[in-house]
mmCIF file of C-alpha atoms in Angstrom:
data_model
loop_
_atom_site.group_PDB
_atom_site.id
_atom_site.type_symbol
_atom_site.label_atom_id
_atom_site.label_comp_id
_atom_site.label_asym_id
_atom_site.label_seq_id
_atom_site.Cartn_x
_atom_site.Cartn_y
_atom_site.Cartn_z
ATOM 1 C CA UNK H 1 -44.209 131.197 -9.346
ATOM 2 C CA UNK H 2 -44.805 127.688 -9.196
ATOM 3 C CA UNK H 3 -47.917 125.080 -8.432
ATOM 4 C CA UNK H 4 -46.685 124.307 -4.596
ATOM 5 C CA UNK H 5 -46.511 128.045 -3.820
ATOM 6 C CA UNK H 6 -49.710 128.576 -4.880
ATOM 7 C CA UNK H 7 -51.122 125.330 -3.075
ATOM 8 C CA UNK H 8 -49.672 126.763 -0.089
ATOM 9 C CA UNK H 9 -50.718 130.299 0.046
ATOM 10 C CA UNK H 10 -54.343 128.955 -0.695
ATOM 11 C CA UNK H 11 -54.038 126.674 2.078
ATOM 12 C CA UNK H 12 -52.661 129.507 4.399
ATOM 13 C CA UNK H 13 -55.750 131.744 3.551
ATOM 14 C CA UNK H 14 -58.431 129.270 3.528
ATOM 15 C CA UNK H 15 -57.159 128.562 7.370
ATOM 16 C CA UNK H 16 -56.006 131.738 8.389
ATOM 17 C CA UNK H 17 -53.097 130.520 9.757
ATOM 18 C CA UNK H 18 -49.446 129.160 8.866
ATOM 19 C CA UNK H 19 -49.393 126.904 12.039
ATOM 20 C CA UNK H 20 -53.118 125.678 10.297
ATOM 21 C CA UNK H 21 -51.821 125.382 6.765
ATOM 22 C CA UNK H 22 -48.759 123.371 7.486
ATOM 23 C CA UNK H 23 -50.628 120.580 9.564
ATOM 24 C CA UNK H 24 -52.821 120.426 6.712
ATOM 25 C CA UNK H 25 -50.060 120.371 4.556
ATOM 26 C CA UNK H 26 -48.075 117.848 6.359
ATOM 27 C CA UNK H 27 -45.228 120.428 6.042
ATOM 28 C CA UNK H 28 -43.178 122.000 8.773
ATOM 29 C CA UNK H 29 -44.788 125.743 9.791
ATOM 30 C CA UNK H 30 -41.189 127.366 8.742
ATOM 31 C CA UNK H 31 -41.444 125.793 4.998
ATOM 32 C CA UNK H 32 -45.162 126.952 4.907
ATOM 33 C CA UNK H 33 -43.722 130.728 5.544
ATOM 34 C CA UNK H 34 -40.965 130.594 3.311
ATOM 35 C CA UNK H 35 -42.789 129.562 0.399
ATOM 36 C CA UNK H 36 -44.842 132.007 1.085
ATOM 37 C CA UNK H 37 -42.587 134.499 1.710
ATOM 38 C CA UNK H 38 -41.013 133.692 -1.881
ATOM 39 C CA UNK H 39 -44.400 133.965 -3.172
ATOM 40 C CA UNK H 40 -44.306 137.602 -2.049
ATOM 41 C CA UNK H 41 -40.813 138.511 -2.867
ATOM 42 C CA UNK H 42 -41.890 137.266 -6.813
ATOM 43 C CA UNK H 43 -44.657 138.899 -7.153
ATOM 44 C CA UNK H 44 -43.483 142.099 -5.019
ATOM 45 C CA UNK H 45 -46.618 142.380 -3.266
ATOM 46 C CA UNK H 46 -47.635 141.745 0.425
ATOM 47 C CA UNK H 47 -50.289 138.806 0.541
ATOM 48 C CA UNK H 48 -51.095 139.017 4.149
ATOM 49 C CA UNK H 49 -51.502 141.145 6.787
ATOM 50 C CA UNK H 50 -49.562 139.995 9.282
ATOM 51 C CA UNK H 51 -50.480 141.419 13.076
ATOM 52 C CA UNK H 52 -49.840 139.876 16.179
ATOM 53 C CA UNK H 53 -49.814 136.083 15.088
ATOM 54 C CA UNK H 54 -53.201 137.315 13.170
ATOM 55 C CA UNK H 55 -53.158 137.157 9.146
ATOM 56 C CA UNK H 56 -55.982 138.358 7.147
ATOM 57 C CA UNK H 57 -55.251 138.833 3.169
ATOM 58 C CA UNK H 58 -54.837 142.139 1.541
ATOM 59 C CA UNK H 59 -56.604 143.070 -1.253
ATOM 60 C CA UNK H 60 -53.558 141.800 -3.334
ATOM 61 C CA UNK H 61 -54.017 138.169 -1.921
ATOM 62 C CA UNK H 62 -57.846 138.242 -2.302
ATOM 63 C CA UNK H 63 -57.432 138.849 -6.104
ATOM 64 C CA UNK H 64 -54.270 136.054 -6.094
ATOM 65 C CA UNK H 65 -56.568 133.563 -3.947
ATOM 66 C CA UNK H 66 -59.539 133.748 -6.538
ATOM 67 C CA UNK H 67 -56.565 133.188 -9.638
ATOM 68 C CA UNK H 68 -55.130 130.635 -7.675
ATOM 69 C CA UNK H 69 -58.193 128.598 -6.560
ATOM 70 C CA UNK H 70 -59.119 128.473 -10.585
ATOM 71 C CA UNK H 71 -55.269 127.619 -11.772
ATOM 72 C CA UNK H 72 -55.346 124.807 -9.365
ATOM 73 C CA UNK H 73 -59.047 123.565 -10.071
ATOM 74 C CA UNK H 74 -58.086 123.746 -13.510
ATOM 75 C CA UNK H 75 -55.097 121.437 -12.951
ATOM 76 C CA UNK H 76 -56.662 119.133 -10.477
ATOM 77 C CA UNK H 77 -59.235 118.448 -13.560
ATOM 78 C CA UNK H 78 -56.611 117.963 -16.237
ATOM 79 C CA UNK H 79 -55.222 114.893 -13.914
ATOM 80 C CA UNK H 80 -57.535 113.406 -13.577
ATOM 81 C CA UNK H 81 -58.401 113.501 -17.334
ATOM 82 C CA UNK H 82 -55.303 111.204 -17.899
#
């Protein structure tokens, strides 16, 4: 697990879309669900529900999201300490 997966999935469930995220992101939609497909495979858990070009976060990702949001806060402030 690494920083830019985690950047990613948060980005992917704060707009409840890949096609969203990656814009955001400046990344290409594919890259968006491969990291976060790697994401998955690591942790072995499903992060989204994925139905019909609809995601929505399983319980799984809703705990991960709220860890995530405060790992990356938490590095974001040590930044810009230095």
């Amino acid at each position: 697990m690494d920083l830019k997966k985690l950047k990613i999935f948060s980005q992917v469930a704060h707009e409840g879309s890949f096609t969203a995220a990656a814009k955001q992101l400046h990344m290409a939609q594919p890259a968006v669900s491969i990291a976060v497909r790697k994401l998955e495979q690591e942790l072995e858990l499903e992060l989204f529900h994925r139905r019909d070009r609809q995601i929505s976060l399983t319980v799984e990702g809703a705990v991960l999201l709220r860890h995530s949001e405060q790992i990356l806060q938490a590095v974001n402030y040590l930044r810009s300490q230095f």
